[in-house]
Coordinates of C-alpha atoms in Angstrom, one line a residue:
M1 CA -12.8 18.4 -10.4
T2 CA -11.8 22.0 -9.9
A3 CA -9.4 23.0 -7.1
T4 CA -12.1 25.0 -5.4
V5 CA -14.5 22.0 -5.3
R6 CA -11.7 19.7 -4.2
K7 CA -10.8 22.0 -1.3
A8 CA -14.4 22.4 -0.3
L9 CA -14.9 18.6 -0.4
G10 CA -11.7 18.1 1.6
A11 CA -12.8 20.5 4.3
A12 CA -16.2 18.9 4.6
L13 CA -14.7 15.4 4.9
S14 CA -12.3 16.7 7.5
I15 CA -15.2 18.1 9.6
L16 CA -17.1 14.8 9.3
A17 CA -14.0 12.9 10.3
L18 CA -13.6 15.0 13.5
S19 CA -17.2 14.7 14.5
S20 CA -17.9 12.8 17.7
G21 CA -19.3 9.9 15.8
A22 CA -16.2 9.5 13.6
L23 CA -13.5 9.8 16.3
A24 CA -13.8 6.2 17.1
Q25 CA -13.0 5.2 13.5
R26 CA -9.7 5.2 11.7
C27 CA -8.9 8.4 9.7
E28 CA -9.2 6.9 6.2
R29 CA -7.8 8.4 2.9
A30 CA -10.5 11.1 2.5
C31 CA -10.1 12.1 6.1
L32 CA -6.3 12.4 5.9
E33 CA -6.4 14.3 2.6
G34 CA -9.0 16.6 4.2
L35 CA -6.7 17.3 7.0
I36 CA -3.9 18.2 4.6
T37 CA -6.3 20.6 2.8
D38 CA -7.2 22.2 6.2
Y39 CA -3.5 22.5 7.0
L40 CA -2.7 24.2 3.8
N41 CA -5.6 26.6 4.1
A42 CA -4.5 27.5 7.6
L43 CA -1.0 28.0 6.3
V44 CA -2.1 30.5 3.7
A45 CA -4.3 32.2 6.3
H46 CA -1.3 32.3 8.7
D47 CA -3.5 30.9 11.4
P48 CA -2.6 27.5 12.9
S49 CA -5.3 27.9 15.6
T50 CA -7.9 26.5 13.3
L51 CA -6.1 23.1 13.2
P52 CA -7.0 20.2 15.5
T53 CA -3.6 19.6 17.2
T54 CA -2.5 17.8 20.3
P55 CA -1.4 20.0 23.2
N56 CA 2.3 18.9 22.6
V57 CA 2.2 19.0 18.8
K58 CA 5.8 19.1 17.5
Y59 CA 6.5 21.4 14.5
V60 CA 9.7 21.0 12.5
E61 CA 10.8 23.1 9.5
N62 CA 13.9 22.1 7.5
D63 CA 15.0 20.0 10.5
Q64 CA 14.7 22.9 13.0
I65 CA 12.2 22.5 15.8
L66 CA 10.1 25.7 15.9
P67 CA 6.9 26.9 17.7
L68 CA 3.9 26.2 15.5
G69 CA 2.9 29.4 13.8
T70 CA 6.5 30.7 13.2
G71 CA 8.8 30.4 10.2
E72 CA 6.9 29.6 7.1
W73 CA 3.6 30.4 8.7
H74 CA 4.4 34.1 8.2
L75 CA 5.4 33.9 4.6
I76 CA 3.1 31.7 2.4
E77 CA 1.1 33.9 0.1
S78 CA -0.7 31.4 -2.1
L79 CA -0.7 27.8 -3.2
G80 CA 0.4 26.8 -6.7
T81 CA -1.1 24.3 -9.1
Y82 CA 1.0 21.2 -8.3
N83 CA -0.3 19.0 -5.5
H84 CA 0.8 15.4 -4.8
T85 CA -0.6 13.8 -1.7
F86 CA 0.3 10.5 -0.1
S87 CA -1.9 8.8 2.5
D88 CA -1.4 5.9 5.0
P89 CA -4.6 5.3 7.0
E90 CA -3.0 2.4 8.9
A91 CA -0.2 4.6 10.3
G92 CA -2.3 7.7 10.5
Q93 CA 0.2 9.6 8.3
V94 CA -0.3 11.8 5.3
A95 CA 2.2 13.9 3.3
T96 CA 2.1 16.2 0.3
I97 CA 4.4 17.9 -2.2
I98 CA 3.0 21.2 -3.4
T99 CA 4.1 24.5 -5.0
V100 CA 3.7 27.8 -3.1
T101 CA 4.6 31.4 -3.3
E102 CA 6.3 33.1 -0.4
N103 CA 7.3 36.7 -0.4
G104 CA 6.7 36.9 -4.1
V105 CA 8.9 33.9 -5.0
G106 CA 7.9 30.4 -6.0
A107 CA 9.1 27.4 -3.9
I108 CA 8.4 23.7 -3.3
Y109 CA 6.7 22.9 0.0
T110 CA 6.6 19.4 1.4
V111 CA 4.8 18.5 4.6
R112 CA 4.0 15.4 6.6
L113 CA 1.3 15.1 9.3
K114 CA 0.8 12.4 11.9
V115 CA -2.8 12.1 13.0
E116 CA -3.7 10.4 16.3
E117 CA -6.7 8.1 16.9
D118 CA -8.7 11.1 18.2
G119 CA -8.2 12.9 14.9
K120 CA -5.7 15.4 16.2
I121 CA -2.4 16.3 14.6
S122 CA 0.7 15.4 16.8
E123 CA 3.5 15.8 14.3
I124 CA 4.1 18.4 11.6
E125 CA 7.3 17.9 9.5
T126 CA 8.0 20.3 6.7
Q127 CA 10.7 21.0 4.1
I128 CA 10.8 24.1 2.0
T129 CA 12.9 23.8 -1.2
R130 CA 13.5 27.3 -2.2
D131 CA 14.2 26.6 -5.9
S132 CA 12.2 29.0 -8.1
G133 CA 13.3 27.0 -11.2
G134 CA 11.9 23.8 -9.6
F135 CA 8.7 25.7 -8.8
E136 CA 8.3 26.6 -12.4
L137 CA 9.0 23.1 -13.6
Y138 CA 6.3 21.7 -11.2
E139 CA 3.9 24.4 -12.4
Q140 CA 4.5 23.4 -16.0
R141 CA 4.0 19.7 -15.0
G142 CA 0.6 20.7 -13.6
Q143 CA -0.1 17.4 -11.7
P144 CA 1.6 14.1 -11.0
E145 CA 1.4 11.2 -13.4
P146 CA -1.9 9.3 -13.1
V147 CA -0.1 6.1 -12.2
W148 CA 0.6 7.5 -8.7
F149 CA -3.1 7.4 -8.0
E150 CA -4.1 4.1 -9.5
A151 CA -5.3 1.4 -7.1
V152 CA -3.2 -1.7 -7.7
P153 CA -5.2 -5.0 -7.8
P154 CA -4.8 -6.9 -4.5
E155 CA -3.2 -9.9 -6.1
E156 CA -0.4 -7.6 -7.6
R157 CA 0.5 -5.8 -4.4
I158 CA 3.4 -6.5 -2.2
P159 CA 3.0 -6.1 1.6
R160 CA 4.0 -3.1 3.7
D161 CA 7.3 -4.4 5.0
M162 CA 8.4 -5.4 1.5
L163 CA 7.5 -2.0 0.2
I164 CA 9.8 -0.4 2.8
S165 CA 12.6 -2.9 2.2
Q166 CA 12.6 -2.5 -1.5
T167 CA 12.6 1.3 -1.2
N168 CA 15.4 1.1 1.3
K169 CA 17.6 -0.7 -1.3
Y170 CA 17.6 2.6 -3.2
Y171 CA 19.3 4.3 -0.3
T172 CA 21.7 1.5 0.4
G173 CA 22.7 1.5 -3.3
M174 CA 23.2 5.2 -3.4
Q175 CA 25.3 5.3 -0.2
G176 CA 28.9 4.9 -1.6
N177 CA 27.3 3.8 -4.9
D178 CA 29.3 0.6 -5.6
P179 CA 29.2 0.3 -9.5
K180 CA 29.3 -3.5 -9.0
G181 CA 26.2 -3.5 -6.8
D182 CA 22.9 -5.3 -7.6
Y183 CA 20.4 -2.7 -8.9
T184 CA 17.8 -5.0 -10.3
F185 CA 15.3 -3.5 -7.9
F186 CA 14.8 -0.7 -10.5
D187 CA 12.1 -1.3 -13.1
K188 CA 13.4 -1.0 -16.6
E189 CA 11.0 1.9 -17.2
C190 CA 11.9 3.7 -13.9
N191 CA 12.0 7.5 -14.0
R192 CA 13.1 10.0 -11.3
I193 CA 12.4 13.7 -10.9
E194 CA 14.4 15.9 -8.6
D195 CA 12.8 19.2 -7.5
G196 CA 10.5 19.1 -10.6
L197 CA 13.3 18.2 -13.1
Q198 CA 13.4 14.8 -14.7
T199 CA 16.9 13.4 -14.2
T200 CA 16.7 10.0 -15.9
N201 CA 16.1 9.0 -19.6
V202 CA 16.6 12.6 -20.7
K203 CA 18.4 13.0 -24.1
T204 CA 18.9 16.7 -24.0
G205 CA 22.6 16.6 -23.2
D206 CA 22.2 18.9 -20.2
P207 CA 24.7 18.4 -17.4
Y208 CA 23.6 16.7 -14.2
G209 CA 23.4 18.7 -10.9
H210 CA 26.7 20.5 -10.0
S211 CA 28.7 18.3 -12.4
N212 CA 29.6 18.9 -16.0
D213 CA 28.6 15.3 -17.0
T214 CA 26.1 15.5 -19.9
A215 CA 25.5 11.8 -20.3
F216 CA 24.4 10.7 -16.8
A217 CA 20.8 12.1 -17.1
A218 CA 20.3 10.1 -20.3
L219 CA 20.6 6.8 -18.5
T220 CA 18.0 4.7 -16.9
C221 CA 17.7 4.5 -13.1
E222 CA 19.6 1.2 -13.0
E223 CA 22.3 2.3 -15.5
Q224 CA 22.9 5.4 -13.4
F225 CA 23.6 3.4 -10.2
Q226 CA 25.8 1.0 -12.2
T227 CA 28.2 3.9 -13.0
G228 CA 29.1 4.6 -9.4
F229 CA 28.6 8.3 -10.1
L230 CA 26.6 8.9 -7.0
G231 CA 29.4 7.7 -4.7
F232 CA 29.9 11.3 -3.4
V233 CA 27.0 10.5 -1.1
T234 CA 29.0 8.9 1.7
K235 CA 26.2 8.1 4.2
I236 CA 22.4 8.1 4.2
R237 CA 21.0 8.2 7.7
E238 CA 17.7 8.8 9.5
R239 CA 15.9 6.6 7.0
H240 CA 12.3 7.1 7.8
F241 CA 9.3 5.6 5.9
P242 CA 6.3 7.3 7.5
V243 CA 3.8 6.9 4.7
V244 CA 3.2 3.5 3.1
D245 CA 0.1 3.3 0.8
E246 CA -0.4 -0.4 0.2
E247 CA -3.4 0.2 -2.1
R248 CA -1.4 2.3 -4.5
Q249 CA 2.0 0.7 -3.8
V250 CA 3.5 4.0 -2.8
V251 CA 6.1 4.9 -0.2
F252 CA 6.9 8.4 1.1
A253 CA 10.4 8.5 2.7
I254 CA 12.5 11.1 4.6
T255 CA 16.3 10.8 4.9
T256 CA 19.5 12.7 5.5
L257 CA 22.3 12.4 2.9
D258 CA 25.8 13.2 4.1
H259 CA 28.7 14.1 1.8
N260 CA 31.9 14.1 3.9
G261 CA 34.1 15.8 1.3
T262 CA 36.5 12.9 0.9
V263 CA 35.5 11.7 -2.6
R264 CA 37.8 13.4 -5.1
T265 CA 36.7 12.1 -8.5
L266 CA 33.5 11.3 -10.3
P267 CA 33.4 8.2 -12.6
S268 CA 31.7 9.2 -15.8
V269 CA 29.5 7.0 -18.0
N270 CA 32.2 6.6 -20.6
G271 CA 34.7 5.1 -18.2
T272 CA 36.8 8.2 -17.5
S273 CA 36.8 10.1 -14.3
S274 CA 36.5 13.9 -13.6
P275 CA 37.3 16.0 -10.6
I276 CA 34.5 16.2 -8.0
P277 CA 32.5 19.4 -8.3
R278 CA 33.8 22.0 -5.8
Y279 CA 30.4 22.0 -4.1
F280 CA 31.3 18.5 -2.7
E281 CA 34.8 19.4 -1.6
T282 CA 33.6 20.3 2.0
P283 CA 31.3 18.3 4.3
R284 CA 27.6 18.9 3.6
S285 CA 24.2 17.3 4.6
L286 CA 21.0 17.4 2.6
I287 CA 17.6 16.3 3.8
A288 CA 15.4 14.6 1.2
M289 CA 11.7 14.0 1.2
E290 CA 10.8 11.7 -1.7
A291 CA 8.1 9.4 -2.9
F292 CA 8.4 6.0 -4.6
R293 CA 5.8 4.2 -6.8
L294 CA 6.5 0.5 -7.1
K295 CA 5.4 -1.9 -9.8
G296 CA 5.6 -5.4 -8.4
E297 CA 8.9 -5.5 -6.4
K298 CA 10.6 -2.8 -8.5
L299 CA 10.9 0.9 -8.2
Y300 CA 9.0 2.5 -11.1
R301 CA 8.7 6.2 -10.3
I302 CA 10.7 8.4 -7.9
E303 CA 10.0 12.0 -6.9
M304 CA 12.6 13.8 -4.8
T305 CA 12.7 17.2 -3.1
L306 CA 15.6 18.3 -1.0
T307 CA 17.4 21.1 0.7
E308 CA 20.6 21.7 2.6
V309 CA 21.2 21.7 6.3
P310 CA 24.4 22.0 8.4
Y311 CA 26.7 19.0 8.2
G312 CA 25.8 16.4 10.7
M313 CA 22.4 18.0 11.5
K314 CA 20.2 15.8 13.7
A315 CA 16.8 15.0 12.3
G316 CA 13.9 16.9 13.7
F317 CA 12.2 13.6 14.2
P318 CA 15.1 11.2 14.9
E319 CA 14.8 7.8 13.5
D320 CA 18.3 6.4 14.1
A321 CA 19.2 5.1 17.6
P322 CA 21.3 7.6 19.6
V323 CA 25.0 7.3 19.0
D324 CA 27.6 8.2 21.6
L325 CA 29.8 10.7 19.8
T326 CA 32.2 11.4 22.7
H327 CA 35.7 10.1 22.7
P328 CA 36.7 7.1 24.8
G329 CA 39.9 8.9 25.7
T330 CA 43.5 8.5 24.7
T331 CA 46.7 7.6 26.6
F332 CA 48.7 10.4 25.0
T333 CA 50.8 12.4 27.5
P334 CA 48.6 15.0 29.1
Y335 CA 49.4 18.7 29.5
P336 CA 50.5 20.2 32.9
D337 CA 47.7 20.6 35.4
P338 CA 47.0 23.4 35.7
C339 CA 47.7 24.3 32.1
D340 CA 49.1 27.9 32.1
R341 CA 48.9 30.5 29.4
V342 CA 51.9 29.1 27.5
C343 CA 50.5 25.6 27.8
L344 CA 47.1 26.7 26.5
E345 CA 48.5 28.5 23.5
G346 CA 50.6 25.4 22.8
T347 CA 47.5 23.2 22.5
I348 CA 46.5 25.1 19.4
G349 CA 49.5 23.9 17.4
D350 CA 48.9 20.4 18.6
V351 CA 45.3 20.3 17.7
I352 CA 45.9 21.8 14.2
L353 CA 48.7 19.3 13.5
A354 CA 46.3 16.5 14.6
L355 CA 43.6 17.9 12.3
R356 CA 45.9 18.0 9.4
G357 CA 47.2 14.6 10.2
R358 CA 43.6 13.2 10.3
D359 CA 44.3 11.6 13.7
P360 CA 42.6 12.7 17.0
S361 CA 44.6 10.0 18.8
R362 CA 47.7 12.3 18.7
L363 CA 46.0 14.4 21.4
P364 CA 45.6 13.9 25.1
L365 CA 41.8 13.5 25.0
A366 CA 39.7 12.9 28.1
K367 CA 37.2 10.2 28.3
G368 CA 33.9 11.8 27.1
A369 CA 35.6 14.6 25.1
R370 CA 33.2 16.3 22.7
Y371 CA 33.8 17.6 19.2
S372 CA 31.5 19.9 17.2
E373 CA 31.4 21.7 13.9
N374 CA 29.2 24.8 13.5
G375 CA 27.2 23.8 16.5
Q376 CA 26.6 20.1 15.6
F377 CA 28.3 17.4 17.6
I378 CA 29.8 14.9 15.2
A379 CA 32.1 11.9 15.4
W380 CA 35.8 12.5 16.1
G381 CA 37.7 12.1 12.8
D382 CA 34.7 13.3 10.8
G383 CA 34.2 16.7 9.1
L384 CA 37.2 18.9 9.1
W385 CA 39.4 16.0 10.3
E386 CA 39.0 14.6 6.8
T387 CA 39.2 17.7 4.6
L388 CA 41.6 20.2 6.2
E389 CA 44.8 20.6 4.2
T390 CA 46.5 23.9 5.1
I391 CA 46.2 26.8 7.5
A392 CA 47.5 30.4 7.5
G393 CA 50.8 31.0 9.4
I394 CA 51.0 33.4 12.3
E395 CA 52.4 36.0 9.9
A396 CA 49.3 35.9 7.8
Y397 CA 45.6 36.1 8.7
S398 CA 45.5 34.5 12.2
A399 CA 45.2 35.3 15.9
V400 CA 45.6 33.4 19.1
V401 CA 43.7 34.0 22.4
A402 CA 43.9 32.2 25.7
D403 CA 41.7 32.2 28.8
L404 CA 43.2 30.9 32.1
E405 CA 39.9 31.1 34.0
R406 CA 38.0 28.9 31.6
G407 CA 41.0 26.7 30.7
T408 CA 40.4 27.5 27.0
A409 CA 42.4 28.6 24.0
A410 CA 41.4 29.6 20.5
W411 CA 42.8 30.2 17.0
W412 CA 41.2 32.4 14.4
G413 CA 42.6 32.2 10.8
Y414 CA 42.5 31.0 7.3
T415 CA 42.1 27.4 6.2
M416 CA 42.0 25.5 2.9
E417 CA 40.0 22.3 2.3
H418 CA 41.0 21.0 -1.1
T419 CA 40.4 24.2 -3.2
I420 CA 37.9 25.9 -0.7
P421 CA 39.2 28.7 1.5
G422 CA 37.6 29.3 4.9
V423 CA 38.0 31.2 8.2
L424 CA 38.2 29.0 11.2
A425 CA 37.3 29.9 14.8
L426 CA 38.7 27.0 16.8
R427 CA 38.2 26.6 20.6
I428 CA 40.0 24.1 22.8
K429 CA 39.2 23.4 26.5
V430 CA 41.7 21.6 28.8
G431 CA 40.2 20.0 31.9
E432 CA 41.4 18.3 35.0
G433 CA 44.4 16.1 34.6
G434 CA 45.7 18.1 31.6
K435 CA 43.4 16.4 29.1
I436 CA 41.3 18.0 26.3
T437 CA 37.6 17.8 27.1
E438 CA 36.2 19.9 24.3
I439 CA 37.1 21.0 20.8
E440 CA 34.7 23.3 19.0
V441 CA 35.0 24.3 15.4
N442 CA 33.1 27.2 13.8
I443 CA 34.1 27.6 10.2
V444 CA 32.8 29.9 7.5
R445 CA 33.8 28.7 4.1
A446 CA 34.0 30.8 1.0
E447 CA 30.9 30.6 -1.2
S448 CA 30.9 31.5 -4.9
T449 CA 28.7 30.8 -7.9
D450 CA 29.4 29.5 -11.3
S451 CA 27.5 27.9 -14.2
R452 CA 27.0 24.7 -12.2
G453 CA 26.0 26.3 -8.9
G454 CA 29.4 26.8 -7.4
T455 CA 29.9 26.3 -3.7
V456 CA 26.9 28.3 -2.4
T457 CA 24.7 26.6 0.3
L458 CA 21.7 25.3 -1.4
M459 CA 18.5 27.4 -1.2
R460 CA 20.0 30.2 0.9
P461 CA 19.4 33.9 0.0
P462 CA 22.3 36.2 -1.1
L463 CA 24.1 37.7 1.9
P464 CA 24.5 41.4 2.2
V465 CA 28.2 40.8 2.3
E466 CA 29.4 37.8 0.4
W467 CA 32.8 36.2 0.8
A468 CA 34.1 34.3 -2.2
G469 CA 37.5 33.6 -0.6
V470 CA 39.5 36.8 -1.4
N471 CA 41.1 38.8 1.4
E472 CA 42.6 42.0 -0.1
T473 CA 44.0 43.1 3.3
G474 CA 46.0 39.9 3.8
R475 CA 46.5 40.1 7.5
I476 CA 44.3 40.4 10.5
N477 CA 44.1 43.8 12.3
P478 CA 47.3 44.0 14.4
A479 CA 45.3 45.2 17.4
F480 CA 44.2 41.6 17.9
L481 CA 47.8 40.5 18.3
E482 CA 48.7 43.1 21.0
N483 CA 49.7 41.5 24.3
N484 CA 49.6 43.5 27.5
L485 CA 52.0 42.8 30.4
I486 CA 49.2 42.9 32.9
E487 CA 45.6 41.7 32.8
K488 CA 42.8 44.1 31.8
Q489 CA 39.3 43.6 32.8
I490 CA 36.7 42.6 30.2
P491 CA 33.4 44.0 31.5
T492 CA 30.4 41.8 31.2
E493 CA 28.3 44.9 30.9
T494 CA 30.1 45.9 27.7
L495 CA 29.5 42.7 25.9
N496 CA 25.9 42.5 27.1
A497 CA 25.4 46.1 25.8
Y498 CA 27.0 45.2 22.4
F499 CA 24.8 42.1 21.8
D500 CA 21.7 44.0 23.0
G501 CA 22.6 46.7 20.5
L502 CA 22.9 44.2 17.7
E503 CA 19.4 43.0 18.5
K504 CA 17.9 46.5 18.9
H505 CA 19.8 48.0 16.0
S506 CA 21.0 50.8 18.4
S507 CA 24.4 51.9 19.6
E508 CA 22.9 53.6 22.6
A509 CA 24.7 52.5 25.8
V510 CA 27.3 50.5 23.8
P511 CA 30.8 51.7 24.7
F512 CA 32.7 52.0 21.4
T513 CA 35.9 53.9 21.1
P514 CA 35.6 56.9 18.7
D515 CA 37.8 55.2 16.1
C516 CA 36.3 51.7 16.4
T517 CA 36.5 49.7 13.2
R518 CA 34.8 46.5 12.1
R519 CA 35.0 44.0 9.3
D520 CA 32.3 41.5 8.3
N521 CA 33.2 38.7 6.0
L522 CA 36.5 40.5 5.5
A523 CA 34.8 43.6 4.1
E524 CA 35.3 46.9 5.9
D525 CA 32.8 49.8 5.7
D526 CA 33.7 53.5 6.0
L527 CA 31.1 53.9 8.7
S528 CA 31.9 53.8 12.4
C529 CA 30.9 50.8 14.6
A530 CA 28.2 52.9 16.2
A531 CA 26.7 54.0 12.9
Q532 CA 26.5 50.5 11.7
L533 CA 24.9 49.3 14.9
D534 CA 22.3 52.1 14.3
G535 CA 21.5 50.5 10.9
E536 CA 23.3 53.0 8.7
G537 CA 24.8 51.9 5.4
L538 CA 23.9 49.3 2.8
A539 CA 25.0 46.3 4.9
P540 CA 25.4 47.4 8.5
N541 CA 27.3 44.7 10.6
G542 CA 27.3 42.6 7.4
L543 CA 23.6 41.6 8.0
P544 CA 20.2 42.5 6.7
N545 CA 18.8 45.5 8.5
I546 CA 15.7 43.7 9.8
T547 CA 17.2 41.0 11.9
T548 CA 15.5 40.3 15.2
T549 CA 16.7 38.1 18.1
V550 CA 20.4 37.8 18.9
R551 CA 20.5 34.6 20.9
D552 CA 22.8 31.7 21.9
R553 CA 25.3 34.3 23.0
R554 CA 28.4 32.4 23.9
I555 CA 31.7 33.7 25.1
L556 CA 34.2 31.1 24.0
V557 CA 37.5 32.8 25.2
A558 CA 38.0 36.0 27.1
D559 CA 41.8 36.9 26.9
K560 CA 42.5 39.5 29.6
F561 CA 46.1 40.0 28.5
R562 CA 45.1 40.8 24.9
E563 CA 41.7 42.4 25.9
T564 CA 40.2 40.2 23.2
V565 CA 37.0 38.0 23.2
L566 CA 36.1 35.2 20.9
A567 CA 32.3 34.9 20.9
V568 CA 29.7 33.3 18.7
T569 CA 26.0 34.3 18.4
L570 CA 23.0 33.3 16.4
I571 CA 21.0 36.1 14.8
D572 CA 17.5 35.5 13.5
E573 CA 16.0 36.9 10.3
P574 CA 12.3 35.8 10.1
A575 CA 11.8 37.5 6.7
N576 CA 8.4 38.8 7.8
G577 CA 9.1 42.6 7.8
P578 CA 7.1 45.1 5.8
G579 CA 7.4 44.7 2.1
P580 CA 8.7 44.8 -0.5
L581 CA 11.6 43.0 1.0
P582 CA 15.1 43.0 -0.5
E583 CA 16.4 39.8 -2.0
T584 CA 18.6 39.3 1.1
S585 CA 15.6 39.3 3.4
R586 CA 13.0 37.2 1.5
I587 CA 14.0 33.9 3.0
P588 CA 13.9 33.3 6.8
G589 CA 17.3 32.3 8.2
T590 CA 19.5 32.3 11.2
Y591 CA 23.0 33.7 10.9
L592 CA 25.9 32.0 12.7
V593 CA 28.3 34.7 13.6
P594 CA 31.7 33.9 15.2
Q595 CA 33.5 37.1 16.1
L596 CA 36.6 38.6 17.6
I597 CA 36.0 41.6 19.8
K598 CA 38.9 43.8 20.8
L599 CA 38.5 46.1 23.8
T600 CA 40.7 49.1 24.8
N601 CA 40.3 50.1 28.4
G602 CA 36.9 48.6 28.6
S603 CA 35.5 50.0 25.3
I604 CA 35.1 48.1 22.0
S605 CA 37.7 49.2 19.5
H606 CA 37.7 46.5 16.8
V607 CA 35.3 43.8 15.7
E608 CA 36.0 41.0 13.2
T609 CA 33.2 38.7 12.2
M610 CA 32.4 36.0 9.7
I611 CA 28.8 35.2 8.8
K612 CA 27.3 31.9 7.8
W613 CA 23.6 31.5 6.9
M614 CA 21.7 28.6 8.6
P615 CA 18.1 27.4 8.4
F616 CA 15.7 29.6 10.4
G617 CA 15.6 28.6 14.1
Y618 CA 19.0 26.9 14.1
T619 CA 20.3 26.2 17.6
S620 CA 23.8 25.2 18.7
G621 CA 24.3 21.8 20.3
W622 CA 26.3 23.6 23.1
M623 CA 23.2 25.3 24.3
E624 CA 21.3 23.3 26.9
G625 CA 18.5 25.8 27.3
G626 CA 18.9 29.5 28.2
E627 CA 21.3 32.1 27.2
I628 CA 25.0 31.9 28.1
L629 CA 27.0 35.0 28.6
N630 CA 29.3 34.5 31.6
L631 CA 32.8 35.9 32.1
S632 CA 33.3 34.7 35.6

């Protein structure tokens, strides 16, 4: 059947399913697949209004909650050849893996819909794997293997609960990947594909993933797990099995794979070990949508698609029970109350020593103290606590600021995690009783490419100003180290005007000093601060020139003696500007931008920023609704 006939038939079935006579009936396979067809047609038309949705439909894109009609809805140009759909009439769930073209580039698009009894869509969960190579592999594949669509005789089927439990053994076996584990749940003829690439039973000698191991992909599914090679996956959470097709013995699952950066070696198939690829030397999280075809009780076919999200990212549709990530408190000697300027600056050394010592209990932590990395609340002792090795000394690239009114202190400077350099913006808040109530980490790590993918965040576009870890200037601008004898005011209006100017791409009403300088990702342009805000140059402000909203504006520390502010903002790039778009602007994203802002008599004289790409629509966990910009 041609694609045109198939789409027409799907649309007709969808209309029939939504007629008044059909609403009382369960949405069966043809109905669910018709809704998926309608959804994809609406996506290409950039018009979600044609879809039957509930008033409170929830739309999630790469784990970010977005208004329906934003994000990918502006970008899709056409659908590709590959289409693999999974249906579950009992649960009212349907999902599909397809190929698409967005802004002229091929990608893999995976979507799940939940359909209510009245035929309306209440949940839309999508994942865009922006891997043009994977797109080409899927296009060459054409369609899934026929075995995925074969109805299994009733006497050969296993029930729904067992389909889920057998599939879950895959994740339990991968987490930590004990080479002595029982992996007999794999069929001897099991095959797996990842983003269109077959990664089992392949005799080409090509290396696997980010590694240099050329033998792993030649093994069977069971043999691969028996090597322990996948132990760099330290946790698999948010295990969700929304689509279970008992007739075809297929499960579609969604999970989050955490890699905490602590695994230092990879066991190889010949019994020797090799260093972990640099990509896994720092904490990372990947979301995976994948399908499993079972034969009896064993996994026979596996099809995975994945993309990267910030470490510790919560699922858009949480499956795990909520976990209290706050600290129970320590009995460590508290700081003086109130904690004066010397006291606040002293907390920085204590926190850094505790981080390097991998031990939060060395600090006077209040009950309920919170810890975050790049806007995600994570457990104390996780993340940077397990990977930080060295930091820059005060004589190198670093700066200290303190804020008596907020009871906060901050450190900005170089870090090293194994072999990965970074720039850290660290905020510490001391509350009543002299105990630390908050530690916030914003860290931008160096990203570079090599023949095996390097350390670059998966699926992100190139940045206008990349930072591979080299700092030719060596030290931070001395202006950030100046300390006045008296307090100087930091006008709220100045900071508001600056952030508004970033959003509007205009320096009008922004008080810059005539000789204001700025560095973005440690690169300095010859243009003035005002000229860059006006959009002049190849990479003004280190960002694409068509960014839109500057939101989640947060002042972390305002040091009135140094006239220096540590702030963090999120800047959206929807990638829907007039074409043709440059390579840096073809993928929607949100830039996390920690920045030091130096004022001289109320005017901005120096700006130092680091820039990290995040999935479009990313929001900091510190935001509880609304914009925060408060100096009082």
